[in-house]
Amino acid sequence: MAGIPIVSLDGVEKQFGVVRALDGVMLDIAGGECIGLVGHNGAGKSTLMHILAGTLAPSAGRIRADGAAQQDYSPARAMRLGVRCVFQELSLCPNLSVLENTRVYHAALKGFGWRRKAAKLIAGKLDEIFPGHDIRPSDLVQDLSIGRRQMVEVARAFTETRDPARLIILDEPTSSLDAHASRQLLAHIRRAVAGGMSFVFISHLLGEVLACSDRILVMRDGKIVAGDLATAFDRDRLVAAMGGAKGETQTVARAGAADAAPVQVRARPAASGTELVARQGEVIGLAGLAGHGQTELLRRIFLTGKRRRRDIEVGATAALVAGDRQNDGVFPLTSIAGNISIGALKTLRQGLLLSPRKEEELAWSWHSRIGIRTPDMENNILSLSGGNQQKALFARALASDARIILLDDPTRGVDIATRQEAYNLIRSEAEAGRTFLWYTTEFDELMHCDHVYVFRNGAIVADLPRRELSEEKVIHSSFEGAG
């Protein structure tokens, strides 16, 4: 595009010990364009975004802003230039309210009446981007669902006080949003692009990237290996440029195959007249808009344990793959191996103690089986990319002796190749007798389920066997409560 780029990267490299995360990246970002950035987990996308946001300094190469070389490119400098970033791992302060988090973002919000100004600022952007969001500026962030937290983080990046927003970097911005909120965000991005704002949009959902972007860049092993207008790409070309999607075999749900199997979970959500039933070997999908009781039901089943309550009956041990990995999933002070093995401690005993050798063998077996990208499983869990952290949580659940696996949107931030491997793994484990309850915000993933229950306002409003499942029915039930 014509004109001086907002930001340019010239031969940027980033090294973490022996790992080269970025290798000679060249990138120009012009005004009024949305650049889609795709690549498998560990390709270097998030590292590149940290460089653009000023939160990481390059090991080599140059950064230019508005044509001028930047010697001290920091987050404060990026903010003054109008560069904002919504990171994949959300950065809100959980003990502060929504309006207080807005104040943290804007130093210009000070003096008498700053709370009223901050509340008006964030409420206005939430209303503009996510109509019907149901978030109050006074709400504590820790009390919000992960989807609503993501809405706040996105809306905050669009707010303006002293410095106008010119370039917004969105790293997996829809990973915790349901389909409705995702469509609202993508529509807002296109309106903002038409108004002259620029975006870097990272997503593993290739349909979103193709629909939202003007240009698409593909990263692999720390390099940009392909780039073209979005209209020159389709899904197959993107997958090929990323290096293919290993294990991309279509799994098919076995409609009715487990009808005679023992019931493993029986639950009746609050205010619901419909009962959820999950039998041994079934993959049960939980659908509907985010925050309508799906995650809460999974947690209640997990906490019930192998016993019966008035509204829940669980027939075996359960393991939970948390959707909010930072708050409910990873142990941040522990190694990758420790995070995986903690679910299988009974099998790692040697006498009265745990066997380091057995723990190491277990960790490396899952390193190979699920493709965790790391040279050392004793590295801290936070050394992994977000998608690879999610793989470790998946490995923890499947390495345990649990016969019921509860999945709370487990492929959030996971690349297309790993998704396909996960789908095949779920099906093979189900055929071996494990039961899966799988909450997902993506309709394509529901097609891998034997049975789907749609939630609305904490109740099951549709009970759809696999043969009756359609996107139209899921959407209609999500909004109307009709089943």
Short mmCIF file of N, CA and C in Angstrom, two decimals, residues 81-224:
data_model
loop_
_atom_site.label_atom_id
_atom_site.label_comp_id
_atom_site.label_asym_id
_atom_site.label_seq_id
_atom_site.Cartn_x
_atom_site.Cartn_y
_atom_site.Cartn_z
N LEU A 81 2.81 5.84 19.94
CA LEU A 81 2.71 5.73 18.49
C LEU A 81 1.35 5.19 18.03
N GLY A 82 0.52 4.79 18.99
CA GLY A 82 -0.80 4.27 18.65
C GLY A 82 -0.83 2.78 18.42
N VAL A 83 0.21 2.05 18.89
CA VAL A 83 0.27 0.60 18.73
C VAL A 83 -0.27 -0.05 20.01
N ARG A 84 -1.30 -0.85 19.87
CA ARG A 84 -1.91 -1.55 21.00
C ARG A 84 -1.82 -3.05 20.75
N CYS A 85 -1.87 -3.84 21.82
CA CYS A 85 -1.79 -5.29 21.66
C CYS A 85 -2.73 -5.99 22.64
N VAL A 86 -3.51 -6.91 22.13
CA VAL A 86 -4.31 -7.81 22.95
C VAL A 86 -3.63 -9.17 22.89
N PHE A 87 -2.94 -9.53 23.96
CA PHE A 87 -2.16 -10.76 23.98
C PHE A 87 -3.05 -11.97 24.16
N GLN A 88 -2.54 -13.12 23.71
CA GLN A 88 -3.28 -14.37 23.84
C GLN A 88 -3.54 -14.69 25.31
N GLU A 89 -2.55 -14.48 26.15
CA GLU A 89 -2.73 -14.64 27.60
C GLU A 89 -3.16 -13.30 28.16
N LEU A 90 -4.41 -13.22 28.62
CA LEU A 90 -5.00 -11.95 29.00
C LEU A 90 -4.23 -11.29 30.13
N SER A 91 -4.17 -9.94 30.08
CA SER A 91 -3.30 -9.19 31.00
C SER A 91 -4.08 -8.32 31.98
N LEU A 92 -5.38 -8.51 32.10
CA LEU A 92 -6.15 -7.72 33.05
C LEU A 92 -5.77 -8.08 34.48
N CYS A 93 -5.88 -7.10 35.38
CA CYS A 93 -5.65 -7.34 36.81
C CYS A 93 -6.94 -7.90 37.41
N PRO A 94 -6.94 -9.14 37.88
CA PRO A 94 -8.19 -9.77 38.30
C PRO A 94 -8.83 -9.14 39.52
N ASN A 95 -8.03 -8.51 40.40
CA ASN A 95 -8.58 -7.95 41.63
C ASN A 95 -9.10 -6.52 41.44
N LEU A 96 -9.02 -6.00 40.22
CA LEU A 96 -9.53 -4.66 39.92
C LEU A 96 -10.80 -4.76 39.09
N SER A 97 -11.58 -3.69 39.13
CA SER A 97 -12.81 -3.64 38.33
C SER A 97 -12.47 -3.37 36.87
N VAL A 98 -13.50 -3.48 36.02
CA VAL A 98 -13.32 -3.20 34.60
C VAL A 98 -12.86 -1.77 34.39
N LEU A 99 -13.47 -0.82 35.08
CA LEU A 99 -13.10 0.58 34.90
C LEU A 99 -11.70 0.86 35.46
N GLU A 100 -11.33 0.18 36.55
CA GLU A 100 -9.98 0.37 37.11
C GLU A 100 -8.92 -0.19 36.18
N ASN A 101 -9.22 -1.28 35.50
CA ASN A 101 -8.29 -1.81 34.51
C ASN A 101 -8.13 -0.86 33.34
N THR A 102 -9.18 -0.13 33.01
CA THR A 102 -9.09 0.89 31.96
C THR A 102 -8.18 2.03 32.41
N ARG A 103 -8.27 2.40 33.67
CA ARG A 103 -7.39 3.45 34.22
C ARG A 103 -5.93 3.01 34.18
N VAL A 104 -5.64 1.75 34.47
CA VAL A 104 -4.27 1.24 34.40
C VAL A 104 -3.71 1.40 33.00
N TYR A 105 -4.57 1.25 32.00
CA TYR A 105 -4.15 1.32 30.59
C TYR A 105 -3.90 2.75 30.14
N HIS A 106 -4.57 3.73 30.75
CA HIS A 106 -4.51 5.12 30.29
C HIS A 106 -4.03 6.03 31.42
N ALA A 107 -2.78 6.48 31.33
CA ALA A 107 -2.25 7.39 32.33
C ALA A 107 -2.96 8.73 32.32
N ALA A 108 -3.60 9.08 31.19
CA ALA A 108 -4.29 10.37 31.08
C ALA A 108 -5.57 10.41 31.92
N LEU A 109 -6.06 9.26 32.35
CA LEU A 109 -7.26 9.23 33.19
C LEU A 109 -6.85 9.46 34.65
N LYS A 110 -6.89 10.70 35.06
CA LYS A 110 -6.47 11.04 36.42
C LYS A 110 -7.22 12.27 36.89
N GLY A 111 -7.05 12.56 38.16
CA GLY A 111 -7.71 13.74 38.72
C GLY A 111 -9.16 13.45 39.11
N PHE A 112 -9.85 14.50 39.51
CA PHE A 112 -11.23 14.38 39.99
C PHE A 112 -12.12 13.83 38.86
N GLY A 113 -12.92 12.83 39.19
CA GLY A 113 -13.87 12.28 38.23
C GLY A 113 -13.30 11.24 37.29
N TRP A 114 -12.08 10.72 37.58
CA TRP A 114 -11.49 9.75 36.64
C TRP A 114 -12.29 8.46 36.56
N ARG A 115 -12.93 8.06 37.66
CA ARG A 115 -13.69 6.82 37.64
C ARG A 115 -14.88 6.94 36.68
N ARG A 116 -15.56 8.08 36.73
CA ARG A 116 -16.69 8.28 35.82
C ARG A 116 -16.22 8.29 34.36
N LYS A 117 -15.07 8.95 34.12
CA LYS A 117 -14.54 9.01 32.75
C LYS A 117 -14.14 7.62 32.26
N ALA A 118 -13.48 6.85 33.13
CA ALA A 118 -13.03 5.51 32.74
C ALA A 118 -14.23 4.60 32.47
N ALA A 119 -15.25 4.71 33.33
CA ALA A 119 -16.45 3.89 33.14
C ALA A 119 -17.13 4.22 31.82
N LYS A 120 -17.24 5.50 31.51
CA LYS A 120 -17.88 5.91 30.26
C LYS A 120 -17.07 5.44 29.05
N LEU A 121 -15.75 5.51 29.17
CA LEU A 121 -14.86 5.14 28.07
C LEU A 121 -15.00 3.66 27.73
N ILE A 122 -14.89 2.78 28.73
CA ILE A 122 -14.91 1.34 28.46
C ILE A 122 -16.32 0.87 28.14
N ALA A 123 -17.33 1.44 28.79
CA ALA A 123 -18.71 1.05 28.49
C ALA A 123 -19.07 1.39 27.05
N GLY A 124 -18.60 2.56 26.59
CA GLY A 124 -18.88 2.97 25.22
C GLY A 124 -18.30 2.01 24.19
N LYS A 125 -17.06 1.57 24.44
CA LYS A 125 -16.42 0.65 23.48
C LYS A 125 -17.04 -0.74 23.54
N LEU A 126 -17.39 -1.20 24.73
CA LEU A 126 -18.06 -2.49 24.84
C LEU A 126 -19.40 -2.48 24.10
N ASP A 127 -20.15 -1.38 24.24
CA ASP A 127 -21.43 -1.25 23.55
C ASP A 127 -21.22 -1.21 22.03
N GLU A 128 -20.15 -0.55 21.60
CA GLU A 128 -19.88 -0.40 20.17
C GLU A 128 -19.47 -1.72 19.53
N ILE A 129 -18.62 -2.48 20.23
CA ILE A 129 -18.07 -3.72 19.65
C ILE A 129 -18.95 -4.92 19.92
N PHE A 130 -19.45 -5.03 21.16
CA PHE A 130 -20.21 -6.21 21.59
C PHE A 130 -21.59 -5.81 22.12
N PRO A 131 -22.49 -5.35 21.26
CA PRO A 131 -23.84 -4.97 21.74
C PRO A 131 -24.48 -6.13 22.50
N GLY A 132 -25.10 -5.79 23.65
CA GLY A 132 -25.74 -6.81 24.47
C GLY A 132 -24.79 -7.60 25.33
N HIS A 133 -23.62 -7.04 25.65
CA HIS A 133 -22.56 -7.76 26.36
C HIS A 133 -22.85 -8.06 27.81
N ASP A 134 -23.65 -7.23 28.49
CA ASP A 134 -24.03 -7.48 29.89
C ASP A 134 -22.83 -7.38 30.84
N ILE A 135 -21.90 -6.47 30.57
CA ILE A 135 -20.74 -6.24 31.45
C ILE A 135 -20.84 -4.84 32.01
N ARG A 136 -20.71 -4.70 33.32
CA ARG A 136 -20.76 -3.39 33.97
C ARG A 136 -19.34 -2.91 34.28
N PRO A 137 -19.07 -1.61 34.12
CA PRO A 137 -17.73 -1.10 34.44
C PRO A 137 -17.30 -1.38 35.88
N SER A 138 -18.26 -1.52 36.78
CA SER A 138 -17.93 -1.76 38.19
C SER A 138 -17.66 -3.23 38.50
N ASP A 139 -17.88 -4.14 37.54
CA ASP A 139 -17.66 -5.57 37.78
C ASP A 139 -16.18 -5.86 38.03
N LEU A 140 -15.91 -6.70 39.04
CA LEU A 140 -14.55 -7.17 39.24
C LEU A 140 -14.19 -8.16 38.14
N VAL A 141 -12.98 -8.02 37.60
CA VAL A 141 -12.55 -8.89 36.50
C VAL A 141 -12.56 -10.35 36.93
N GLN A 142 -12.18 -10.64 38.16
CA GLN A 142 -12.11 -12.03 38.62
C GLN A 142 -13.49 -12.69 38.68
N ASP A 143 -14.55 -11.89 38.66
CA ASP A 143 -15.90 -12.44 38.69
C ASP A 143 -16.47 -12.66 37.30
N LEU A 144 -15.76 -12.24 36.27
CA LEU A 144 -16.22 -12.39 34.90
C LEU A 144 -15.77 -13.74 34.33
N SER A 145 -16.59 -14.30 33.44
CA SER A 145 -16.17 -15.50 32.72
C SER A 145 -15.00 -15.14 31.81
N ILE A 146 -14.26 -16.15 31.35
CA ILE A 146 -13.11 -15.87 30.50
C ILE A 146 -13.53 -15.20 29.19
N GLY A 147 -14.72 -15.53 28.68
CA GLY A 147 -15.20 -14.88 27.47
C GLY A 147 -15.44 -13.40 27.68
N ARG A 148 -16.06 -13.04 28.81
CA ARG A 148 -16.30 -11.63 29.09
C ARG A 148 -14.99 -10.89 29.39
N ARG A 149 -14.04 -11.57 30.03
CA ARG A 149 -12.73 -10.94 30.23
C ARG A 149 -12.07 -10.62 28.90
N GLN A 150 -12.22 -11.55 27.93
CA GLN A 150 -11.64 -11.29 26.62
C GLN A 150 -12.33 -10.11 25.95
N MET A 151 -13.63 -9.99 26.11
CA MET A 151 -14.34 -8.82 25.58
C MET A 151 -13.78 -7.52 26.16
N VAL A 152 -13.56 -7.50 27.47
CA VAL A 152 -13.03 -6.30 28.12
C VAL A 152 -11.64 -5.98 27.60
N GLU A 153 -10.79 -7.00 27.48
CA GLU A 153 -9.43 -6.77 27.00
C GLU A 153 -9.43 -6.19 25.58
N VAL A 154 -10.28 -6.75 24.73
CA VAL A 154 -10.37 -6.26 23.35
C VAL A 154 -10.89 -4.83 23.33
N ALA A 155 -11.99 -4.59 24.04
CA ALA A 155 -12.58 -3.24 24.04
C ALA A 155 -11.61 -2.21 24.59
N ARG A 156 -10.85 -2.58 25.63
CA ARG A 156 -9.89 -1.64 26.22
C ARG A 156 -8.84 -1.21 25.22
N ALA A 157 -8.41 -2.12 24.34
CA ALA A 157 -7.40 -1.77 23.34
C ALA A 157 -7.90 -0.73 22.35
N PHE A 158 -9.22 -0.65 22.16
CA PHE A 158 -9.79 0.32 21.24
C PHE A 158 -10.03 1.69 21.89
N THR A 159 -9.99 1.76 23.22
CA THR A 159 -10.26 3.03 23.90
C THR A 159 -9.14 4.02 23.65
N GLU A 160 -9.50 5.29 23.61
CA GLU A 160 -8.53 6.35 23.32
C GLU A 160 -8.67 7.49 24.31
N THR A 161 -7.54 8.01 24.76
CA THR A 161 -7.53 9.24 25.56
C THR A 161 -6.58 10.23 24.88
N ARG A 162 -5.33 10.24 25.31
CA ARG A 162 -4.37 11.19 24.73
C ARG A 162 -3.84 10.71 23.38
N ASP A 163 -3.57 9.42 23.26
CA ASP A 163 -2.95 8.87 22.05
C ASP A 163 -3.98 8.07 21.26
N PRO A 164 -4.20 8.40 19.98
CA PRO A 164 -5.15 7.64 19.17
C PRO A 164 -4.63 6.24 18.87
N ALA A 165 -5.54 5.28 18.74
CA ALA A 165 -5.16 3.92 18.35
C ALA A 165 -5.04 3.86 16.83
N ARG A 166 -3.86 3.43 16.35
CA ARG A 166 -3.62 3.35 14.90
C ARG A 166 -3.42 1.92 14.43
N LEU A 167 -2.76 1.10 15.27
CA LEU A 167 -2.48 -0.29 14.93
C LEU A 167 -2.81 -1.15 16.14
N ILE A 168 -3.74 -2.07 15.98
CA ILE A 168 -4.12 -2.97 17.07
C ILE A 168 -3.74 -4.39 16.69
N ILE A 169 -2.95 -5.02 17.55
CA ILE A 169 -2.49 -6.40 17.35
C ILE A 169 -3.40 -7.31 18.16
N LEU A 170 -4.04 -8.23 17.50
CA LEU A 170 -5.00 -9.13 18.14
C LEU A 170 -4.49 -10.56 18.03
N ASP A 171 -4.02 -11.09 19.15
CA ASP A 171 -3.45 -12.44 19.19
C ASP A 171 -4.51 -13.40 19.72
N GLU A 172 -5.12 -14.17 18.82
CA GLU A 172 -6.20 -15.10 19.15
C GLU A 172 -7.34 -14.39 19.90
N PRO A 173 -7.88 -13.29 19.33
CA PRO A 173 -8.88 -12.51 20.09
C PRO A 173 -10.22 -13.18 20.25
N THR A 174 -10.51 -14.21 19.44
CA THR A 174 -11.81 -14.89 19.54
C THR A 174 -11.71 -16.24 20.22
N SER A 175 -10.53 -16.55 20.79
CA SER A 175 -10.31 -17.90 21.32
C SER A 175 -11.25 -18.25 22.46
N SER A 176 -11.73 -17.25 23.21
CA SER A 176 -12.65 -17.51 24.32
C SER A 176 -14.05 -16.96 24.05
N LEU A 177 -14.29 -16.49 22.83
CA LEU A 177 -15.59 -15.93 22.49
C LEU A 177 -16.45 -16.98 21.79
N ASP A 178 -17.76 -16.89 21.99
CA ASP A 178 -18.65 -17.76 21.23
C ASP A 178 -18.81 -17.19 19.82
N ALA A 179 -19.55 -17.92 18.99
CA ALA A 179 -19.67 -17.54 17.58
C ALA A 179 -20.31 -16.18 17.41
N HIS A 180 -21.29 -15.84 18.24
CA HIS A 180 -21.99 -14.56 18.12
C HIS A 180 -21.04 -13.40 18.42
N ALA A 181 -20.32 -13.47 19.55
CA ALA A 181 -19.39 -12.41 19.91
C ALA A 181 -18.24 -12.31 18.92
N SER A 182 -17.80 -13.45 18.38
CA SER A 182 -16.74 -13.44 17.38
C SER A 182 -17.17 -12.69 16.13
N ARG A 183 -18.41 -12.94 15.69
CA ARG A 183 -18.91 -12.22 14.51
C ARG A 183 -19.00 -10.72 14.77
N GLN A 184 -19.40 -10.35 15.99
CA GLN A 184 -19.46 -8.92 16.33
C GLN A 184 -18.08 -8.28 16.22
N LEU A 185 -17.04 -8.97 16.74
CA LEU A 185 -15.70 -8.42 16.71
C LEU A 185 -15.18 -8.31 15.28
N LEU A 186 -15.36 -9.34 14.48
CA LEU A 186 -14.86 -9.31 13.11
C LEU A 186 -15.52 -8.21 12.30
N ALA A 187 -16.81 -8.00 12.51
CA ALA A 187 -17.51 -6.92 11.82
C ALA A 187 -16.96 -5.56 12.24
N HIS A 188 -16.64 -5.41 13.53
CA HIS A 188 -16.09 -4.14 14.01
C HIS A 188 -14.70 -3.89 13.42
N ILE A 189 -13.90 -4.94 13.31
CA ILE A 189 -12.57 -4.79 12.71
C ILE A 189 -12.68 -4.25 11.29
N ARG A 190 -13.59 -4.80 10.50
CA ARG A 190 -13.73 -4.35 9.11
C ARG A 190 -14.22 -2.90 9.06
N ARG A 191 -15.10 -2.51 9.98
CA ARG A 191 -15.53 -1.10 10.03
C ARG A 191 -14.36 -0.19 10.38
N ALA A 192 -13.52 -0.64 11.32
CA ALA A 192 -12.37 0.17 11.73
C ALA A 192 -11.34 0.28 10.62
N VAL A 193 -11.12 -0.80 9.86
CA VAL A 193 -10.20 -0.76 8.72
C VAL A 193 -10.69 0.26 7.68
N ALA A 194 -12.00 0.26 7.44
CA ALA A 194 -12.56 1.23 6.49
C ALA A 194 -12.35 2.66 6.96
N GLY A 195 -12.23 2.85 8.28
CA GLY A 195 -11.96 4.16 8.85
C GLY A 195 -10.49 4.52 8.94
N GLY A 196 -9.59 3.63 8.45
CA GLY A 196 -8.17 3.94 8.42
C GLY A 196 -7.32 3.26 9.46
N MET A 197 -7.92 2.48 10.38
CA MET A 197 -7.14 1.79 11.41
C MET A 197 -6.53 0.53 10.83
N SER A 198 -5.43 0.08 11.41
CA SER A 198 -4.74 -1.13 10.95
C SER A 198 -4.76 -2.20 12.03
N PHE A 199 -4.64 -3.46 11.59
CA PHE A 199 -4.68 -4.60 12.51
C PHE A 199 -3.68 -5.66 12.07
N VAL A 200 -3.14 -6.37 13.06
CA VAL A 200 -2.52 -7.67 12.83
C VAL A 200 -3.40 -8.66 13.56
N PHE A 201 -3.95 -9.60 12.80
CA PHE A 201 -4.96 -10.52 13.33
C PHE A 201 -4.41 -11.94 13.29
N ILE A 202 -4.18 -12.52 14.47
CA ILE A 202 -3.65 -13.88 14.59
C ILE A 202 -4.78 -14.81 15.02
N SER A 203 -4.95 -15.89 14.29
CA SER A 203 -5.97 -16.87 14.67
C SER A 203 -5.65 -18.21 14.04
N HIS A 204 -5.98 -19.28 14.78
CA HIS A 204 -5.90 -20.62 14.22
C HIS A 204 -7.18 -20.98 13.46
N LEU A 205 -8.18 -20.12 13.53
CA LEU A 205 -9.42 -20.35 12.80
C LEU A 205 -9.27 -19.73 11.42
N LEU A 206 -8.92 -20.56 10.45
CA LEU A 206 -8.54 -20.06 9.14
C LEU A 206 -9.69 -19.35 8.44
N GLY A 207 -10.92 -19.76 8.70
CA GLY A 207 -12.07 -19.07 8.12
C GLY A 207 -12.14 -17.62 8.55
N GLU A 208 -11.86 -17.37 9.83
CA GLU A 208 -11.84 -16.00 10.33
C GLU A 208 -10.75 -15.18 9.65
N VAL A 209 -9.58 -15.75 9.51
CA VAL A 209 -8.46 -15.04 8.88
C VAL A 209 -8.79 -14.70 7.44
N LEU A 210 -9.34 -15.65 6.71
CA LEU A 210 -9.67 -15.41 5.30
C LEU A 210 -10.75 -14.35 5.16
N ALA A 211 -11.71 -14.33 6.08
CA ALA A 211 -12.83 -13.39 5.98
C ALA A 211 -12.46 -11.98 6.41
N CYS A 212 -11.49 -11.86 7.33
CA CYS A 212 -11.24 -10.57 7.96
C CYS A 212 -10.04 -9.82 7.37
N SER A 213 -9.13 -10.52 6.70
CA SER A 213 -7.84 -9.94 6.34
C SER A 213 -7.81 -9.36 4.94
N ASP A 214 -6.95 -8.35 4.77
CA ASP A 214 -6.62 -7.83 3.44
C ASP A 214 -5.41 -8.56 2.87
N ARG A 215 -4.42 -8.80 3.75
CA ARG A 215 -3.23 -9.57 3.40
C ARG A 215 -3.07 -10.68 4.41
N ILE A 216 -2.44 -11.78 3.99
CA ILE A 216 -2.17 -12.88 4.92
C ILE A 216 -0.70 -13.25 4.82
N LEU A 217 -0.06 -13.40 6.00
CA LEU A 217 1.32 -13.85 6.10
C LEU A 217 1.33 -15.18 6.84
N VAL A 218 2.20 -16.08 6.39
CA VAL A 218 2.32 -17.40 7.00
C VAL A 218 3.69 -17.52 7.64
N MET A 219 3.73 -17.93 8.91
CA MET A 219 5.00 -18.11 9.62
C MET A 219 5.28 -19.58 9.86
N ARG A 220 6.55 -19.93 9.77
CA ARG A 220 7.01 -21.28 10.10
C ARG A 220 8.44 -21.19 10.58
N ASP A 221 8.71 -21.79 11.76
CA ASP A 221 10.06 -21.83 12.33
C ASP A 221 10.70 -20.45 12.42
N GLY A 222 9.91 -19.47 12.86
CA GLY A 222 10.43 -18.13 13.10
C GLY A 222 10.60 -17.27 11.87
N LYS A 223 10.13 -17.73 10.72
CA LYS A 223 10.26 -16.97 9.47
C LYS A 223 8.89 -16.76 8.83
N ILE A 224 8.77 -15.68 8.06
CA ILE A 224 7.61 -15.50 7.21
C ILE A 224 7.90 -16.23 5.91
#
